[in-house]
Coordinates of C-alpha atoms and ligand atoms in Angstrom, one line a residue:
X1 CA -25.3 -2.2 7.5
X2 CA -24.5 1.7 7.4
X3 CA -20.9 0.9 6.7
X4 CA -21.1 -1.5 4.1
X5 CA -23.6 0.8 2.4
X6 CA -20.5 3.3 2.7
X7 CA -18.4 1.2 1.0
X8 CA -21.1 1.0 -1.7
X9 CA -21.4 4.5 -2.2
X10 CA -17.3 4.9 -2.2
X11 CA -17.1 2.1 -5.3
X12 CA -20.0 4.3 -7.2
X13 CA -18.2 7.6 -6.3
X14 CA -15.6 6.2 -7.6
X15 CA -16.4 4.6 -10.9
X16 CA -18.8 7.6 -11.4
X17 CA -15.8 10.6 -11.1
X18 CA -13.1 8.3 -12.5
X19 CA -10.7 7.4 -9.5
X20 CA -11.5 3.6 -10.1
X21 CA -12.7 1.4 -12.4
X22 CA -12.6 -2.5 -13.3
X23 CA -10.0 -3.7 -15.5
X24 CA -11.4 -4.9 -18.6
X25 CA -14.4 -3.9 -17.8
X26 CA -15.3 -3.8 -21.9
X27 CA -15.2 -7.4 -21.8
X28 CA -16.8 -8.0 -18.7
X29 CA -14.1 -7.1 -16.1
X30 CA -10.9 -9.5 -14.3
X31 CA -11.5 -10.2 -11.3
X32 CA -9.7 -8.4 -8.5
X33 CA -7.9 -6.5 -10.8
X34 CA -8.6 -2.5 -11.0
X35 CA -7.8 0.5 -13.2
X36 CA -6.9 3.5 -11.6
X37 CA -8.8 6.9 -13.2
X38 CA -7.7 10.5 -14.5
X39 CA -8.4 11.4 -10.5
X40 CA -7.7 8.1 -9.0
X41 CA -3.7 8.2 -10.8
X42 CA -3.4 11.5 -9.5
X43 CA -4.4 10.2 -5.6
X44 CA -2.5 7.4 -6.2
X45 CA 0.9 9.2 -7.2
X46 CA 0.2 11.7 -4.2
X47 CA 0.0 8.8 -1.5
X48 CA 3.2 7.5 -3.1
X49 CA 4.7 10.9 -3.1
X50 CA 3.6 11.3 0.6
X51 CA 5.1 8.0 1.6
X52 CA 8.5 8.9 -0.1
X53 CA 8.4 12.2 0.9
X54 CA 8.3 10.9 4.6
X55 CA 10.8 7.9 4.3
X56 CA 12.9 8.8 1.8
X57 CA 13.1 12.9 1.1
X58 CA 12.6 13.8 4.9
X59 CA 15.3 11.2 6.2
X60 CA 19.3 11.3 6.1
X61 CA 19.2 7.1 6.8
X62 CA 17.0 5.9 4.2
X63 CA 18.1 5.4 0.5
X64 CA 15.6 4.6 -2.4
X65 CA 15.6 1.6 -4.7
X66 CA 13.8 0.6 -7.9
X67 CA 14.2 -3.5 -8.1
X68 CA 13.1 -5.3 -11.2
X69 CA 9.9 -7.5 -10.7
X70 CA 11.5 -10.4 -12.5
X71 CA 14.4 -12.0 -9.8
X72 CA 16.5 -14.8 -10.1
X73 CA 14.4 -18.0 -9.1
X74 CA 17.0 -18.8 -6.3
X75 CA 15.8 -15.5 -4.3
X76 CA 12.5 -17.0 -3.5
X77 CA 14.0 -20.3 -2.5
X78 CA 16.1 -18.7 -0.3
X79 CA 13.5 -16.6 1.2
X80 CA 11.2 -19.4 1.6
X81 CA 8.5 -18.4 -1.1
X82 CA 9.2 -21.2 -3.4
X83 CA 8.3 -23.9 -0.5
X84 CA 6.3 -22.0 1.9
X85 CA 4.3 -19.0 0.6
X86 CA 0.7 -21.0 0.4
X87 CA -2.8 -20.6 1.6
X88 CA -4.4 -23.5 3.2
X89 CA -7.8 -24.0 1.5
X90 CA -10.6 -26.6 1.1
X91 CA -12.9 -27.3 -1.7
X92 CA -16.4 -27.2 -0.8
X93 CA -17.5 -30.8 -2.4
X94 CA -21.2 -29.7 -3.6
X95 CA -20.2 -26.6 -5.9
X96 CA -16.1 -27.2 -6.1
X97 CA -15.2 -23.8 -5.2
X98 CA -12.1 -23.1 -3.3
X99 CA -12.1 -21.5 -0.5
X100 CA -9.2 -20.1 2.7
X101 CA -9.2 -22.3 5.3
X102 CA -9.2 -19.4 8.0
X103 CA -11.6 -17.3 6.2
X104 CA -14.2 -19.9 6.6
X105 CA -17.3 -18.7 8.5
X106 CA -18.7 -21.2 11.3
X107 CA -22.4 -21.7 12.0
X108 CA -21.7 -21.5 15.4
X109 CA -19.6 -18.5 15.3
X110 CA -19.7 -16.4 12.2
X111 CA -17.5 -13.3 13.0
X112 CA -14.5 -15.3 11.8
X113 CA -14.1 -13.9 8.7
X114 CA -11.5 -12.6 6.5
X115 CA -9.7 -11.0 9.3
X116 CA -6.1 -12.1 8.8
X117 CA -3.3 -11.9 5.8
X118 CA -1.6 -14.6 5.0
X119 CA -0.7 -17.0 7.9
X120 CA 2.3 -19.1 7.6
X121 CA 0.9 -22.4 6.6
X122 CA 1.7 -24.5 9.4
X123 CA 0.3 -21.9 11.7
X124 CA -3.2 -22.5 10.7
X125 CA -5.1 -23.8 12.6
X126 CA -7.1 -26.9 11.0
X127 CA -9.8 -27.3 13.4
X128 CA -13.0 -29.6 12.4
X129 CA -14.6 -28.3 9.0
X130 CA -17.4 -29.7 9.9
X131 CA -19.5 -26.9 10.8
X132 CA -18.0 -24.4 8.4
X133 CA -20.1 -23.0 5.5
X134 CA -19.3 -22.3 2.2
X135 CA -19.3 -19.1 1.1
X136 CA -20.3 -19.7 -2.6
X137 CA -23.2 -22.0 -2.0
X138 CA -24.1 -22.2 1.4
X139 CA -23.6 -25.8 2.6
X140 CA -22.2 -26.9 5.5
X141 CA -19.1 -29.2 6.7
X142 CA -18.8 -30.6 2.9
X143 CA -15.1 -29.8 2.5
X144 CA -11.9 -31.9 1.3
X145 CA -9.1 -32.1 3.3
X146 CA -7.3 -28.9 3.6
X147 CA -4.1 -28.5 1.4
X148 CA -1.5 -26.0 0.7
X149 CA -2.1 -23.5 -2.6
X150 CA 1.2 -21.8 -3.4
X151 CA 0.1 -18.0 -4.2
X152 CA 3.0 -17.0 -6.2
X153 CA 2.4 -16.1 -10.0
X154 CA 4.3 -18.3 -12.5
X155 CA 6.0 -17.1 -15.7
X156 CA 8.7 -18.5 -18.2
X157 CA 11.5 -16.4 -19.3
X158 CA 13.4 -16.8 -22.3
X159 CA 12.4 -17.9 -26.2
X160 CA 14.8 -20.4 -26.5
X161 CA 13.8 -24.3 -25.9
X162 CA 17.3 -24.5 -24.0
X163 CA 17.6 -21.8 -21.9
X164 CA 14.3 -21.4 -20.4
X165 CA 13.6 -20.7 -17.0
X166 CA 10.6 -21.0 -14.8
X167 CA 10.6 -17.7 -12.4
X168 CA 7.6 -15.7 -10.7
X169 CA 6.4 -12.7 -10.3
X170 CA 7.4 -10.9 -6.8
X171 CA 5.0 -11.5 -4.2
X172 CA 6.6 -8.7 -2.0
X173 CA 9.2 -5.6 -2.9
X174 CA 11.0 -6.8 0.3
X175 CA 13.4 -9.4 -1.3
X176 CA 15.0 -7.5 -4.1
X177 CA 16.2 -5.0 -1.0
X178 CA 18.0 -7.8 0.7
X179 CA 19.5 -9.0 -2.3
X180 CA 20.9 -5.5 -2.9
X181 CA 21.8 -4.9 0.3
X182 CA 25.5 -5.5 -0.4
X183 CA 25.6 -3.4 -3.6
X184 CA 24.1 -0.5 -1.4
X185 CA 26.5 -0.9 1.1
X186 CA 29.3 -0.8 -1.3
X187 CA 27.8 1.7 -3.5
X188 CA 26.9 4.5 -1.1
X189 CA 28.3 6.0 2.3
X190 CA 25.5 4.5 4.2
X191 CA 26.0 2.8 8.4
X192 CA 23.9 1.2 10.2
X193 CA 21.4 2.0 11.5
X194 CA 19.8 2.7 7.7
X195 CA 17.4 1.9 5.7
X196 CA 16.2 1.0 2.0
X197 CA 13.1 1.8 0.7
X198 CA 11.0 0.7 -2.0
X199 CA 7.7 1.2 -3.8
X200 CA 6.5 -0.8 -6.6
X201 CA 4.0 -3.9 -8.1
X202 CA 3.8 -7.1 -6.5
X203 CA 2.0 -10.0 -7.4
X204 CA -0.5 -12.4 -5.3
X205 CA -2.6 -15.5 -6.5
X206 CA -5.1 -14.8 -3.6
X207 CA -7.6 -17.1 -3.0
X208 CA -9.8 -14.3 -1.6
X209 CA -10.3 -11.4 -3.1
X210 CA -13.3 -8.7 -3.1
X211 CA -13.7 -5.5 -0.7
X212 CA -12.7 -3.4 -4.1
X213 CA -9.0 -2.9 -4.3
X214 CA -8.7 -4.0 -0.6
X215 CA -6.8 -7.6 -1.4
X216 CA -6.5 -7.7 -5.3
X217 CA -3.7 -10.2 -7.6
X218 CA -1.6 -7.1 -8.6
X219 CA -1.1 -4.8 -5.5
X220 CA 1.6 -2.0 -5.1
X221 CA 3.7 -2.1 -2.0
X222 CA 6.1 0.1 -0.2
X223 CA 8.3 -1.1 2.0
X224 CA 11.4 -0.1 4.0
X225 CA 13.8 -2.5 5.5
X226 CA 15.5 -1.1 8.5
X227 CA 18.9 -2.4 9.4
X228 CA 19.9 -2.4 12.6
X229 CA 22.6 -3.7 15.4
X230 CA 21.3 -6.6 17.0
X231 CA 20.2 -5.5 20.6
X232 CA 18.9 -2.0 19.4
X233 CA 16.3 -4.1 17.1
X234 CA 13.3 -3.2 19.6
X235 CA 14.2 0.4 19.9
X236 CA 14.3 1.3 16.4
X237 CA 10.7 -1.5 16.2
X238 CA 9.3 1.0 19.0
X239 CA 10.5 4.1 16.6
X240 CA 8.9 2.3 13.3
X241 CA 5.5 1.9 14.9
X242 CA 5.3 5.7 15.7
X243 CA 6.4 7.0 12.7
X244 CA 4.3 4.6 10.6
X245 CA 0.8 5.6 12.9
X246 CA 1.7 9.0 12.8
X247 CA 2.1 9.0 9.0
X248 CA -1.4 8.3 8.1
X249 CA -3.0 10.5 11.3
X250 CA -0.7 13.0 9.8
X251 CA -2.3 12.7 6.0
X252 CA -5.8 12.9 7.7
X253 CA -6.9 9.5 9.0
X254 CA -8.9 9.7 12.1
X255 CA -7.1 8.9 15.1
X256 CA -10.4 6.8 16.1
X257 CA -10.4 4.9 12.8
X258 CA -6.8 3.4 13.5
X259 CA -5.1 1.1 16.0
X260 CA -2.1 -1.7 16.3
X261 CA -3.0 -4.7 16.8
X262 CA 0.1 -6.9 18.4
X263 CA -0.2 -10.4 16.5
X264 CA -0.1 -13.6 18.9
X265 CA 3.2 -15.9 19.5
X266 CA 1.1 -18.8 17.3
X267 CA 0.7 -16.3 14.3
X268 CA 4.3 -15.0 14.2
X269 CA 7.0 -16.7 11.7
X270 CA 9.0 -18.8 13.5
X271 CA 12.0 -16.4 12.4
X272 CA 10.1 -12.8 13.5
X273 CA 10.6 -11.6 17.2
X274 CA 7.7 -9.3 17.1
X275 CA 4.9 -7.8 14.8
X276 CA 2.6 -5.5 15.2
X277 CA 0.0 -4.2 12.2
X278 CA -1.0 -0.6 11.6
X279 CA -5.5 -1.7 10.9
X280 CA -8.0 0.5 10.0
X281 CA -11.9 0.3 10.7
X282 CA -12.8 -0.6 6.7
X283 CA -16.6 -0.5 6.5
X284 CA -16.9 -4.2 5.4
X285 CA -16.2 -7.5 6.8
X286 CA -17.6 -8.3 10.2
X287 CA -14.6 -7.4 12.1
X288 CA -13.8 -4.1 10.7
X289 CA -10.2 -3.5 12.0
X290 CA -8.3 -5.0 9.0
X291 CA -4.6 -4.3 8.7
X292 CA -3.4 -1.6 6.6
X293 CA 0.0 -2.2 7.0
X294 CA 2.7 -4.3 8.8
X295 CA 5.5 -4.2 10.6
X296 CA 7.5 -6.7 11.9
X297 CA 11.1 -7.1 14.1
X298 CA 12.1 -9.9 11.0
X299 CA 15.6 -10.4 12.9
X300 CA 18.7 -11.5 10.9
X301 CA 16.7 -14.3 8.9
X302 CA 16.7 -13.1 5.5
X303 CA 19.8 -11.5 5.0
X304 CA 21.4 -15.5 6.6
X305 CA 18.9 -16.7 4.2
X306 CA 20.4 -15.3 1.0
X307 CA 23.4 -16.3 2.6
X308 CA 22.6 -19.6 2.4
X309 CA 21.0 -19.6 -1.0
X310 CA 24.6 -17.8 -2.6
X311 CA 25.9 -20.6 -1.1
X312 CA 23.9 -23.4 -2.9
X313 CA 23.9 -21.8 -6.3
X314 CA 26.5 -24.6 -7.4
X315 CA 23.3 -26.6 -6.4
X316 CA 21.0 -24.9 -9.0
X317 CA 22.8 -25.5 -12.0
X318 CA 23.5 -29.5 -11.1
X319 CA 19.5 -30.1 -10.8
X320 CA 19.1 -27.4 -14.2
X321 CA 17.2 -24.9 -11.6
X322 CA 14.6 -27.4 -10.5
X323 CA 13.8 -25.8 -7.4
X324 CA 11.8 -28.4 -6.0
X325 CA 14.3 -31.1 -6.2
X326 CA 17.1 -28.5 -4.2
X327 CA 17.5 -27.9 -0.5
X328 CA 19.5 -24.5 0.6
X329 CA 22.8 -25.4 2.5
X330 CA 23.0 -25.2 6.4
X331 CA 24.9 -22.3 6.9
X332 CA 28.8 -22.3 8.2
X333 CA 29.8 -21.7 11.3
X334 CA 31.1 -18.1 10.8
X335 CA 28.4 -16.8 9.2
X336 CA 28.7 -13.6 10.4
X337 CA 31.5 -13.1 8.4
X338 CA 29.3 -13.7 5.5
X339 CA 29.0 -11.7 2.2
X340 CA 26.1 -10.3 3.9
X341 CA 27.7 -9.1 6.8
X342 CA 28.5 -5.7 8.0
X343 CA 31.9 -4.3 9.3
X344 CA 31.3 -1.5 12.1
X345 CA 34.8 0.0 11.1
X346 CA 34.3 2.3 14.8
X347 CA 33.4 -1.0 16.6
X348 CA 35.7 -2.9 15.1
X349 CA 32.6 -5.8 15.1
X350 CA 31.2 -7.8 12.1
X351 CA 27.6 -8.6 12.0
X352 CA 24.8 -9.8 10.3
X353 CA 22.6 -6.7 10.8
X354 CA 18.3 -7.3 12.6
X355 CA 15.9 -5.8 10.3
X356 CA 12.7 -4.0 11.1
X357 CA 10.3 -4.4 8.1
X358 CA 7.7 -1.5 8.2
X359 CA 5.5 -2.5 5.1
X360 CA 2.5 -0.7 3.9
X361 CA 0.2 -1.5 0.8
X362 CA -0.3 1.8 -1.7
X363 CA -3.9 0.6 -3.4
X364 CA -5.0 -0.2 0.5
X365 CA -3.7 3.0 1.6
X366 CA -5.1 4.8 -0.7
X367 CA -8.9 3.0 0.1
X368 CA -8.2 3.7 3.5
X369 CA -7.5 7.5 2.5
X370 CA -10.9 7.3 0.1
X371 CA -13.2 6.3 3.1
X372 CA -11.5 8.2 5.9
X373 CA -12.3 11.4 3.6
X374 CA -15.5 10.6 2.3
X375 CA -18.9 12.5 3.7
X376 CA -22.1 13.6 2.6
X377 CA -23.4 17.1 4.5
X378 CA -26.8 19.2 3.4
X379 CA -26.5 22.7 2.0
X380 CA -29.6 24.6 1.7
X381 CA -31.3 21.0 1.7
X382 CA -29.4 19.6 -0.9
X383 CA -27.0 16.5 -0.1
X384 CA -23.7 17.5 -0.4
X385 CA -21.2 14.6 -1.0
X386 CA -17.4 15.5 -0.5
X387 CA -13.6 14.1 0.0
X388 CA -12.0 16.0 2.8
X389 CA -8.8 14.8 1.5
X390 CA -5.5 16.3 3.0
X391 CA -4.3 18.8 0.8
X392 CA -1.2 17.0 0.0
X393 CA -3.5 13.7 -1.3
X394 CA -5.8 15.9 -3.3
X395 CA -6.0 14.7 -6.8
X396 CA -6.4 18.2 -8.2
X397 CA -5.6 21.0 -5.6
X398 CA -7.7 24.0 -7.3
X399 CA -10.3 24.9 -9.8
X400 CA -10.7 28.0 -11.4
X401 CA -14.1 29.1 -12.9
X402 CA -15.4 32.1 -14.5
X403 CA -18.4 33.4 -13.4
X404 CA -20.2 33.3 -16.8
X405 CA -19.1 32.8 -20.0
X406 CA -19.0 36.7 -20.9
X407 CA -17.2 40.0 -20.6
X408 CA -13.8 38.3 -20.6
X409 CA -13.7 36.1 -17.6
X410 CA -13.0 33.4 -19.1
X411 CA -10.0 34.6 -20.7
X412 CA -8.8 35.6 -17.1
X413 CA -9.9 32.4 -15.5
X414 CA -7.7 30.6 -18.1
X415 CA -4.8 32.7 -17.4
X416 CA -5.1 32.2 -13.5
X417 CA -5.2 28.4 -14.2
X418 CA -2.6 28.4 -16.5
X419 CA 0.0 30.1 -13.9
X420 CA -1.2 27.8 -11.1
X421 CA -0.5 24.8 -13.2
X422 CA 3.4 25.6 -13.1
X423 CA 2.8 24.8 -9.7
X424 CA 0.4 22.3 -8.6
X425 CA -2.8 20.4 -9.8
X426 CA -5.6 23.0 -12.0
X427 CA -8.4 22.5 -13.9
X428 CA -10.5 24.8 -15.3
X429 CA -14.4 24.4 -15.6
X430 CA -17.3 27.1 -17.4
X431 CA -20.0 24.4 -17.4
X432 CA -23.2 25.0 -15.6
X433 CA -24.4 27.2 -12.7
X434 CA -21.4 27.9 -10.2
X435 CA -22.8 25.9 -7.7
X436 CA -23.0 22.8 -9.4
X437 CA -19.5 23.3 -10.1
X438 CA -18.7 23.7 -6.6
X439 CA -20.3 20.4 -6.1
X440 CA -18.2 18.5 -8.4
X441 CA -15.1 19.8 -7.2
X442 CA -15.9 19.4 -3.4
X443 CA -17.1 15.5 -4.9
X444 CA -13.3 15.2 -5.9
X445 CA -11.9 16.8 -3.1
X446 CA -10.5 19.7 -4.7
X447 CA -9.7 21.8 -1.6
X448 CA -10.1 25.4 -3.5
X449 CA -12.3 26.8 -5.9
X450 CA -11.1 30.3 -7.3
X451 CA -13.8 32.0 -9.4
X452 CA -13.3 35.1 -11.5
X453 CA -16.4 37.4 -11.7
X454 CA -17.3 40.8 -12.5
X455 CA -15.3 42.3 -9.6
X456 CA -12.3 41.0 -10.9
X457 CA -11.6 43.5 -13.8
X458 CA -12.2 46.3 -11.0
X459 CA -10.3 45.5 -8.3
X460 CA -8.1 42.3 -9.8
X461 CA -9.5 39.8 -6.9
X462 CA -11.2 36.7 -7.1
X463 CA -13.0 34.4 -4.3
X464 CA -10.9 31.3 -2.7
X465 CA -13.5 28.9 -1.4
X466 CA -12.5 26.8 0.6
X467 CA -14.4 23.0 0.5
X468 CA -14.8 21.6 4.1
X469 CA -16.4 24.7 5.7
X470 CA -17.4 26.6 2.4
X471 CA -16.1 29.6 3.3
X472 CA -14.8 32.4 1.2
X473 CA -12.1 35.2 0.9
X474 CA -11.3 37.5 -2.2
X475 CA -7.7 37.6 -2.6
X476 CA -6.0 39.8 -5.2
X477 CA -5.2 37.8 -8.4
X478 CA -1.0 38.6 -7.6
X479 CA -1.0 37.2 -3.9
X480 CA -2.9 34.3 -4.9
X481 CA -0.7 31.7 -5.4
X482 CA 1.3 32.8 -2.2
X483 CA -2.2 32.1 -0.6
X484 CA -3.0 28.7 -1.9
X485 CA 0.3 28.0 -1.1
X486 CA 0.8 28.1 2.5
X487 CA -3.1 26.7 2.8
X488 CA -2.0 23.8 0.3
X489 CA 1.4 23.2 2.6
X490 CA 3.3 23.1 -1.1
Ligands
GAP1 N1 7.3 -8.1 3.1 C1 6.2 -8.2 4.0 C2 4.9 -8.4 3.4 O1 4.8 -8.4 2.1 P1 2.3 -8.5 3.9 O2 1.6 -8.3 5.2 O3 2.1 -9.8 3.2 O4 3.9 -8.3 4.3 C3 2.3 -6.0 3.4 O5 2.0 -7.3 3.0 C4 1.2 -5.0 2.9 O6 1.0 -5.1 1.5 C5 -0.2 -5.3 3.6 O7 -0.3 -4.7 4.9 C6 -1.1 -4.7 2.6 O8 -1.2 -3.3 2.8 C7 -0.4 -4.9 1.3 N2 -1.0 -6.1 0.6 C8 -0.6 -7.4 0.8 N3 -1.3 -8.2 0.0 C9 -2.2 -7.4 -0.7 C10 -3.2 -7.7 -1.7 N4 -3.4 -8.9 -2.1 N5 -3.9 -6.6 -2.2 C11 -3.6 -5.4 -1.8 N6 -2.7 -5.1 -0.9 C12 -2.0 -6.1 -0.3

């Protein structure tokens, strides 16, 4: 009950300081669907930054990509979305409300809750309803017969009667890599092994939601797909679960708040050799561990897949891109000569390169960075509630105060600010007794508080104080960027 509570007091924390709030909210709120604050966009862009930073910035194998959400309807045929990406769910038949087959409690047994992500369909298992309860109203084993709910968004594009076209919006950022993989190829100077990364919106019609921005319709992903030679796949899978663990330990998460969990033979797609997820302990559900991030050994499947999909786009136009009345083409015998292939000009070998998929979820990230910071402490018997974010998530990195509102310090406190802001993250606060505004930076996690007072125009220090352990230092006002600096890691 303590950890759902802490769940509770994250949502206020963060609807009262402005990282969070609901969309709409004005007109009663959308479900599952959240706006991201003056703080929250700033903690948002910095786990983004960090993720780039690590992939991207820090790598000479990875190369960044910005794919449009709108794809041509024949990508998700060929990658199997169009037919397959569906949640099995049952309608409870006393209050009509829909609900995930595997999420569905048992009166026997009622740890079996919202533990998984999507399971491909025909790997759930249907067992007797009989004695599950519904989660809206309560009853027991008064379900239909399961059947398949596609999750992908679906739009028109186009004004024109004529030209119309039914698409979707992504469901993953992974697909718009593979289809670029060839212009990437022929575009830059990378070899395999490389990578291409990518961060942006995708799109889910989940069945269930709640847990705050933990499984919401509009999500942000980043994801990497690694390209490898077949038969170093498990290697660079070993290397992609190490990195990925050591990025969030690395940003702060406690090493005791994260594990892998290796999914099962039955709950791996029938194309994926292995997959392992990166979970946290969330405070809410009854297992806790829920994943955070995947990352899976997704063999040669999808690039063969758009393979076969170029290959049946004669297909498309015959049935006027009716996707459900086309089936892809079997693939030629030389596929690995494909347009999808890759020459290893030292080799001398063509190939259709393995892929390791390390994919992580920004918004879950980012609630998994919110709760792994988040404590409350007592100073001088007065609760003390605080974000010990990683300096390099911190929404804002410093605040600069004047003492009081008089003999010119807040003329120098602007100043200070000012310079800092060339740099990083500032704000500047006058209002209310120092130590209240101590308490609403520490509430923010703003790492330092700089505060200009009468010693300043003697000796041109300030005090740096710091917000996990409170402590303070004057510095002088010219070494004090060089000092947040190094303790910021900027
Ligand atoms: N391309 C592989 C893929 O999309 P996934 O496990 O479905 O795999 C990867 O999604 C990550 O995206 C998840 O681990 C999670 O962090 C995030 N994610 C997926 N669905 C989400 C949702 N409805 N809301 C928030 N994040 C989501």
């Amino acid at each position: 009950m303590a950890k759902l509570a802490k769940l509770d007091d994250i949502v206020s924390l963060c609807k009262r300081r402005g990282f969070i709030f609901q969309s709409s909210e004005i007109y009663g709120g959308l479900a599952s669907c959240y706006d991201y604050g003056p703080l929250g966009v700033e903690l948002k862009n910095n786990v983004r930054k960090a993720w780039w930073k690590a992939v991207v910035q820090m790598r000479d194998d990875i190369v960044g990509l910005d794919c449009s959400i709108l794809m041509h309807p024949m990508v998700w045929k060929a990658s199997g979305h169009a037919d397959k990406f569906a949640d099995l769910i049952a309608e409870c038949k006393k209050c009509n409300v829909r609900t995930r087959v595997d999420h569905l409690k048992d009166k026997f047994d009622e740890t079996a809750e919202e533990h998984t992500e999507h399971v491909p369909i025909d790997a759930v298992q249907v067992n007797d309803l009989s004695s599950k309860i519904c989660p809206a109203c309560g009853t027991v084993g008064q379900f239909t017969e399961p059947m398949a709910f596609k999750l992908m968004f679906e739009t028109q594009m186009g004004a024109n009667v004529d030209d119309t076209m039914k698409t979707f919006l992504r469901p993953e950022t992974a697909q718009g890599i593979f289809a670029n993989f060839r212009n990437v190829l022929d575009s830059t100077r990378v070899k395999i092994p490389f990578g291409i990364a990518q961060i942006g919106k995708s799109f889910r019609n989940e069945v269930t939601t709640k847990a705050f921005i933990f499984r919401t319709r509009e999500f942000e992903q980043a994801e990497i797909e690694f390209f490898c030679e077949p038969g170093t796949d498990e290697e660079w899978f070993e290397h992609w679960k190490n990195e990925r663990f050591n990025w969030y330990t690395n940003l702060g998460i406690k090493r005791e708040n994260l594990h892998f969990r290796e999914h099962d033979r039955d709950e791996l797609a029938h194309y994926a050799k292995a997959c392992v997820d990166v979970e946290y302990r969330f405070p809410f559900g009854s297992g806790d561990w829920q994943e955070l991030e995947g990352i899976a050994n997704r063999t040669d499947y999808d690039l063969r897949q758009h393979q076969r999909g170029m290959r049946t786009m004669n297909r498309w136009y015959e049935e006027n891109g009716d996707l459900d009345k086309i089936e892809l083409l079997d693939e030629p015998d030389d596929y690995v000569k494909g347009p999808l292939s890759y020459f290893d000009d030292i080799n001398k070998k063509r190939y259709i390169p393995y892929v390791i998929e390390p994919s992580a979820g920004i918004d879950r990230s980012t609630l998994a960075f919110l709760v792994d910071a988040y404590d409350e402490d007592e100073v001088r018997g007065e609760k003390r509630n605080l974000l010990r974010f990683h300096p390099a998530l911190a929404p804002t990195k410093a605040a600069v105060f004047p003492l009081v509102k008089k003999d010119g310090m807040p003329e120098a406190a602007h100043k200070i600010c000012s310079e800092l802001k060339k740099h990083f993250t500032c704000f500047y606060d006058e209002k209310g007794a120092v130590g209240r505004r101590y308490r609403r930076q520490d509430e923010a996690g703003t790492p330092f508080c700089i505060t200009v007072d009468g010693q300043t125009r003697e000796d041109n220090t300030v005090t740096v104080r710091e917000r996990d352990s409170m402590d303070q230092v004057r510095v002088t006002t010219d070494q004090l960027l060089k000092h947040l600096r190094q303790r910021l890691d900027i």
